[in-house]
PDB file of C-alpha atoms and ligand atoms in Angstrom:
ATOM      1  CA  UNK A   8     161.057-190.153 112.269  1.00 91.00           C
ATOM      2  CA  UNK A   9     161.750-187.622 108.898  1.00 97.00           C
ATOM      3  CA  UNK A  10     165.107-188.121 106.929  1.00 98.00           C
ATOM      4  CA  UNK A  11     166.802-186.262 104.223  1.00 98.00           C
ATOM      5  CA  UNK A  12     169.174-187.086 101.615  1.00 98.00           C
ATOM      6  CA  UNK A  13     172.165-184.966 102.014  1.00 98.00           C
ATOM      7  CA  UNK A  14     175.138-184.614  99.616  1.00 98.00           C
ATOM      8  CA  UNK A  15     178.422-183.006  99.596  1.00 98.00           C
ATOM      9  CA  UNK A  16     179.118-182.464  95.755  1.00 98.00           C
ATOM     10  CA  UNK A  17     182.909-182.789  94.813  1.00 98.00           C
ATOM     11  CA  UNK A  18     183.925-179.207  95.146  1.00 98.00           C
ATOM     12  CA  UNK A  19     182.626-179.675  98.774  1.00 98.00           C
ATOM     13  CA  UNK A  20     184.756-182.737  98.879  1.00 98.00           C
ATOM     14  CA  UNK A  21     187.875-181.105  97.165  1.00 98.00           C
ATOM     15  CA  UNK A  22     187.769-177.992  98.971  1.00 98.00           C
ATOM     16  CA  UNK A  23     187.843-180.150 102.305  1.00 98.00           C
ATOM     17  CA  UNK A  24     184.157-178.735 103.600  1.00 98.00           C
ATOM     18  CA  UNK A  25     182.842-182.337 104.474  1.00 98.00           C
ATOM     19  CA  UNK A  26     183.490-181.728 108.417  1.00 98.00           C
ATOM     20  CA  UNK A  27     182.138-178.262 108.542  1.00 98.00           C
ATOM     21  CA  UNK A  28     179.050-179.629 106.491  1.00 98.00           C
ATOM     22  CA  UNK A  29     178.648-182.649 109.336  1.00 98.00           C
ATOM     23  CA  UNK A  30     179.323-180.200 111.568  1.00 98.00           C
ATOM     24  CA  UNK A  31     176.621-178.098 111.135  1.00 98.00           C
ATOM     25  CA  UNK A  32     173.819-180.822 110.920  1.00 98.00           C
ATOM     26  CA  UNK A  33     174.903-182.236 114.049  1.00 96.00           C
ATOM     27  CA  UNK A  34     175.168-179.317 116.011  1.00 97.00           C
ATOM     28  CA  UNK A  35     171.570-178.653 114.752  1.00 97.00           C
ATOM     29  CA  UNK A  36     170.649-181.379 116.231  1.00 95.00           C
ATOM     30  CA  UNK A  37     169.880-184.151 113.363  1.00 96.00           C
ATOM     31  CA  UNK A  38     171.514-187.679 113.630  1.00 95.00           C
ATOM     32  CA  UNK A  39     173.386-189.221 111.038  1.00 96.00           C
ATOM     33  CA  UNK A  40     172.192-192.519 109.755  1.00 96.00           C
ATOM     34  CA  UNK A  41     174.139-193.235 106.755  1.00 97.00           C
ATOM     35  CA  UNK A  42     177.506-191.927 105.185  1.00 98.00           C
ATOM     36  CA  UNK A  43     179.577-192.913 102.520  1.00 98.00           C
ATOM     37  CA  UNK A  44     182.244-191.254 100.263  1.00 98.00           C
ATOM     38  CA  UNK A  45     182.008-192.571  96.537  1.00 98.00           C
ATOM     39  CA  UNK A  46     182.135-191.663  92.625  1.00 98.00           C
ATOM     40  CA  UNK A  47     178.992-192.459  90.800  1.00 98.00           C
ATOM     41  CA  UNK A  48     179.052-193.421  87.141  1.00 98.00           C
ATOM     42  CA  UNK A  49     177.364-190.831  84.626  1.00 98.00           C
ATOM     43  CA  UNK A  50     173.941-193.146  84.316  1.00 98.00           C
ATOM     44  CA  UNK A  51     173.681-192.962  88.023  1.00 98.00           C
ATOM     45  CA  UNK A  52     174.107-189.137  88.467  1.00 98.00           C
ATOM     46  CA  UNK A  53     171.369-188.692  85.426  1.00 98.00           C
ATOM     47  CA  UNK A  54     169.093-190.771  87.549  1.00 98.00           C
ATOM     48  CA  UNK A  55     169.263-188.745  90.572  1.00 98.00           C
ATOM     49  CA  UNK A  56     168.762-185.455  88.597  1.00 97.00           C
ATOM     50  CA  UNK A  57     166.248-186.851  85.920  1.00 96.00           C
ATOM     51  CA  UNK A  58     163.819-184.229  86.699  1.00 96.00           C
ATOM     52  CA  UNK A  59     166.285-181.839  85.601  1.00 97.00           C
ATOM     53  CA  UNK A  60     166.858-183.606  82.043  1.00 97.00           C
ATOM     54  CA  UNK A  61     165.334-180.946  79.991  1.00 98.00           C
ATOM     55  CA  UNK A  62     167.199-178.177  81.543  1.00 97.00           C
ATOM     56  CA  UNK A  63     170.167-176.873  79.664  1.00 98.00           C
ATOM     57  CA  UNK A  64     172.561-177.213  82.467  1.00 97.00           C
ATOM     58  CA  UNK A  65     171.827-180.788  82.468  1.00 98.00           C
ATOM     59  CA  UNK A  66     174.892-182.129  80.837  1.00 97.00           C
ATOM     60  CA  UNK A  67     177.417-179.888  82.536  1.00 97.00           C
ATOM     61  CA  UNK A  68     175.603-180.632  85.952  1.00 97.00           C
ATOM     62  CA  UNK A  69     175.933-184.593  85.486  1.00 98.00           C
ATOM     63  CA  UNK A  70     180.002-183.498  84.560  1.00 98.00           C
ATOM     64  CA  UNK A  71     180.194-182.006  87.754  1.00 97.00           C
ATOM     65  CA  UNK A  72     178.892-184.578  90.224  1.00 98.00           C
ATOM     66  CA  UNK A  73     180.565-187.327  88.390  1.00 98.00           C
ATOM     67  CA  UNK A  74     183.853-185.193  88.161  1.00 97.00           C
ATOM     68  CA  UNK A  75     185.378-186.584  91.760  1.00 98.00           C
ATOM     69  CA  UNK A  76     184.024-188.514  94.937  1.00 98.00           C
ATOM     70  CA  UNK A  77     180.906-186.940  96.800  1.00 98.00           C
ATOM     71  CA  UNK A  78     180.006-187.618 100.376  1.00 98.00           C
ATOM     72  CA  UNK A  79     176.115-188.991 100.418  1.00 98.00           C
ATOM     73  CA  UNK A  80     174.441-189.240 103.718  1.00 98.00           C
ATOM     74  CA  UNK A  81     170.834-189.408 105.279  1.00 98.00           C
ATOM     75  CA  UNK A  82     170.099-187.572 107.926  1.00 98.00           C
ATOM     76  CA  UNK A  83     167.181-188.295 110.490  1.00 96.00           C
ATOM     77  CA  UNK A  84     165.216-185.558 113.023  1.00 96.00           C
ATOM     78  CA  UNK A  85     162.433-183.353 113.001  1.00 96.00           C
ATOM     79  CA  UNK A  86     161.509-181.432 109.981  1.00 97.00           C
ATOM     80  CA  UNK A  87     164.892-182.446 108.430  1.00 98.00           C
ATOM     81  CA  UNK A  88     163.740-182.030 104.951  1.00 98.00           C
ATOM     82  CA  UNK A  89     162.994-178.265 105.194  1.00 98.00           C
ATOM     83  CA  UNK A  90     165.484-177.349 107.541  1.00 98.00           C
ATOM     84  CA  UNK A  91     167.944-178.829 105.697  1.00 98.00           C
ATOM     85  CA  UNK A  92     167.197-176.877 102.753  1.00 98.00           C
ATOM     86  CA  UNK A  93     167.176-173.866 105.060  1.00 98.00           C
ATOM     87  CA  UNK A  94     170.444-174.477 106.080  1.00 98.00           C
ATOM     88  CA  UNK A  95     171.674-174.997 102.783  1.00 98.00           C
ATOM     89  CA  UNK A  96     170.264-171.831 101.171  1.00 98.00           C
ATOM     90  CA  UNK A  97     169.399-170.877  97.906  1.00 98.00           C
ATOM     91  CA  UNK A  98     170.456-172.652  95.005  1.00 97.00           C
ATOM     92  CA  UNK A  99     172.352-169.809  93.681  1.00 97.00           C
ATOM     93  CA  UNK A 100     174.797-169.184  96.262  1.00 96.00           C
ATOM     94  CA  UNK A 101     174.947-165.244  95.355  1.00 96.00           C
ATOM     95  CA  UNK A 102     171.162-165.135  96.016  1.00 97.00           C
ATOM     96  CA  UNK A 103     172.248-167.560  99.700  1.00 97.00           C
ATOM     97  CA  UNK A 104     171.470-165.997 102.775  1.00 98.00           C
ATOM     98  CA  UNK A 105     174.514-165.379 105.204  1.00 98.00           C
ATOM     99  CA  UNK A 106     174.687-168.245 107.913  1.00 98.00           C
ATOM    100  CA  UNK A 107     173.513-170.717 105.399  1.00 98.00           C
ATOM    101  CA  UNK A 108     176.245-173.340 103.837  1.00 98.00           C
ATOM    102  CA  UNK A 109     176.145-171.859 100.142  1.00 98.00           C
ATOM    103  CA  UNK A 110     175.894-168.314 102.001  1.00 98.00           C
ATOM    104  CA  UNK A 111     179.082-169.209 103.428  1.00 98.00           C
ATOM    105  CA  UNK A 112     180.964-171.004 101.628  1.00 98.00           C
ATOM    106  CA  UNK A 113     180.246-170.758  97.812  1.00 98.00           C
ATOM    107  CA  UNK A 114     180.087-168.644  94.741  1.00 98.00           C
ATOM    108  CA  UNK A 115     178.743-170.469  91.459  1.00 97.00           C
ATOM    109  CA  UNK A 116     175.624-172.199  91.457  1.00 97.00           C
ATOM    110  CA  UNK A 117     177.461-174.796  89.378  1.00 96.00           C
ATOM    111  CA  UNK A 118     180.194-175.295  92.433  1.00 98.00           C
ATOM    112  CA  UNK A 119     177.549-174.985  95.331  1.00 98.00           C
ATOM    113  CA  UNK A 120     178.581-177.679  97.637  1.00 98.00           C
ATOM    114  CA  UNK A 121     175.444-179.064  98.982  1.00 98.00           C
ATOM    115  CA  UNK A 122     172.202-180.927  97.579  1.00 98.00           C
ATOM    116  CA  UNK A 123     169.547-181.459  99.664  1.00 98.00           C
ATOM    117  CA  UNK A 124     166.150-183.588  99.275  1.00 98.00           C
ATOM    118  CA  UNK A 125     163.669-180.806  98.266  1.00 98.00           C
ATOM    119  CA  UNK A 126     160.961-182.845  99.943  1.00 98.00           C
ATOM    120  CA  UNK A 127     159.849-185.839 101.974  1.00 98.00           C
ATOM    121  CA  UNK A 128     158.535-187.999  98.686  1.00 98.00           C
ATOM    122  CA  UNK A 129     162.338-186.958  96.786  1.00 98.00           C
ATOM    123  CA  UNK A 130     163.923-187.696 100.035  1.00 98.00           C
ATOM    124  CA  UNK A 131     162.630-191.360  99.974  1.00 98.00           C
ATOM    125  CA  UNK A 132     163.288-191.680  96.801  1.00 98.00           C
ATOM    126  CA  UNK A 133     166.432-190.176  96.738  1.00 98.00           C
ATOM    127  CA  UNK A 134     167.583-192.554 100.100  1.00 98.00           C
ATOM    128  CA  UNK A 135     166.218-195.546  98.311  1.00 98.00           C
ATOM    129  CA  UNK A 136     168.597-195.005  95.113  1.00 98.00           C
ATOM    130  CA  UNK A 137     171.564-194.000  97.134  1.00 98.00           C
ATOM    131  CA  UNK A 138     171.178-196.025  99.819  1.00 98.00           C
ATOM    132  CA  UNK A 139     169.725-199.704  98.693  1.00 97.00           C
ATOM    133  CA  UNK A 140     171.686-201.498 101.291  1.00 96.00           C
ATOM    134  CA  UNK A 141     169.857-199.915 103.818  1.00 93.00           C
ATOM    135  CA  UNK A 142     170.735-197.292 106.772  1.00 94.00           C
ATOM    136  CA  UNK A 143     172.130-197.710 110.122  1.00 87.00           C
ATOM    137  CA  UNK A 144     169.492-197.444 113.204  1.00 84.00           C
ATOM    138  CA  UNK A 145     171.784-196.603 116.121  1.00 82.00           C
ATOM    139  CA  UNK A 146     169.673-194.297 117.831  1.00 73.00           C
ATOM    140  CA  UNK A 147     166.068-194.612 119.254  1.00 66.00           C
ATOM    141  CA  UNK A 148     165.775-191.941 121.867  1.00 75.00           C
ATOM    142  CA  UNK A 149     166.355-188.253 120.412  1.00 83.00           C
ATOM    143  CA  UNK A 150     168.363-186.232 122.904  1.00 87.00           C
ATOM    144  CA  UNK A 151     165.860-184.752 125.559  1.00 89.00           C
ATOM    145  CA  UNK A 152     167.591-181.573 125.431  1.00 90.00           C
ATOM    146  CA  UNK A 153     167.114-181.080 121.611  1.00 91.00           C
ATOM    147  CA  UNK A 154     163.389-182.924 121.436  1.00 92.00           C
ATOM    148  CA  UNK A 155     160.359-182.226 123.446  1.00 91.00           C
TER     149      UNK A 155
HETATM  150  P1  RTP B  15     170.228-179.694  94.631  1.00 72.82           P
HETATM  151  O1  RTP B  15     168.932-180.313  93.924  1.00 72.82           O
HETATM  152  O2  RTP B  15     171.534-179.662  93.966  1.00 72.82           O
HETATM  153  O3  RTP B  15     169.902-179.590  96.231  1.00 72.82           O
HETATM  154  O4  RTP B  15     170.075-178.104  94.420  1.00 72.82           O
HETATM  155  P2  RTP B  15     168.490-177.423  94.306  1.00 72.82           P
HETATM  156  O5  RTP B  15     167.254-178.366  94.698  1.00 72.82           O
HETATM  157  O6  RTP B  15     168.905-176.228  95.263  1.00 72.82           O
HETATM  158  O7  RTP B  15     168.481-176.937  92.908  1.00 72.82           O
HETATM  159  P3  RTP B  15     167.926-177.500  91.338  1.00 72.82           P
HETATM  160  O8  RTP B  15     167.154-176.576  90.432  1.00 72.82           O
HETATM  161  O9  RTP B  15     167.378-178.811  92.141  1.00 72.82           O
HETATM  162  O10 RTP B  15     168.973-177.911  90.414  1.00 72.82           O
HETATM  163  C1  RTP B  15     170.019-178.882  90.928  1.00 72.82           C
HETATM  164  C2  RTP B  15     171.581-178.386  90.780  1.00 72.82           C
HETATM  165  O11 RTP B  15     172.114-177.966  89.570  1.00 72.82           O
HETATM  166  C3  RTP B  15     172.932-177.147  89.248  1.00 72.82           C
HETATM  167  N1  RTP B  15     172.020-175.710  88.608  1.00 72.82           N
HETATM  168  N2  RTP B  15     172.807-175.198  87.394  1.00 72.82           N
HETATM  169  N3  RTP B  15     173.611-173.301  85.889  1.00 72.82           N
HETATM  170  C4  RTP B  15     172.439-173.187  86.047  1.00 72.82           C
HETATM  171  O12 RTP B  15     171.372-172.386  86.110  1.00 72.82           O
HETATM  172  C5  RTP B  15     171.891-174.286  87.249  1.00 72.82           C
HETATM  173  N4  RTP B  15     170.544-174.085  88.014  1.00 72.82           N
HETATM  174  C6  RTP B  15     170.978-175.263  88.724  1.00 72.82           C
HETATM  175  C7  RTP B  15     173.251-176.733  91.133  1.00 72.82           C
HETATM  176  O13 RTP B  15     174.078-176.974  91.108  1.00 72.82           O
HETATM  177  C8  RTP B  15     171.779-177.372  91.457  1.00 72.82           C
HETATM  178  O14 RTP B  15     172.181-177.170  92.970  1.00 72.82           O
END
């Protein structure tokens, strides 16, 4: 079953939005397979965002991600990568549709509350980076009133 790496960024944690984000993913029908509250080193944040290293906002982005604890999660379910991105909304919250996490809860691109893997391949890499200890295999039967 497909998995996505979802991270509540330091602004989301400081603003008390952890429950709100988790609730949206749970209510949609996805399953939580990994969860931890952690701060990360600069080198770790640089590794996570290595594809953006040449961007002008890279240094500010890394400063932001290491500025406080983040909630790192793995969510599992049918289509969770693409649907997770839809639930999160456009990168710049001013362009995010109402009803999305960023469209409901954020204003600034540099304070956009949440990260979600942008492809199945990135999800695989990000989960390996953030959860080297492995995940929980706590539910093998998908909810029959959510999954056909
Ligand atoms: P994310 O990786 O965090 O889920 O975000 P994303 O795919 O929607 O956007 P991406 O292009 O991968 O950018 C990663 C994060 O960098 C910050 N950013 N700042 N100042 C800027 O123009 C700018 N552009 C991007 C955002 O925090 C974005 O989520």
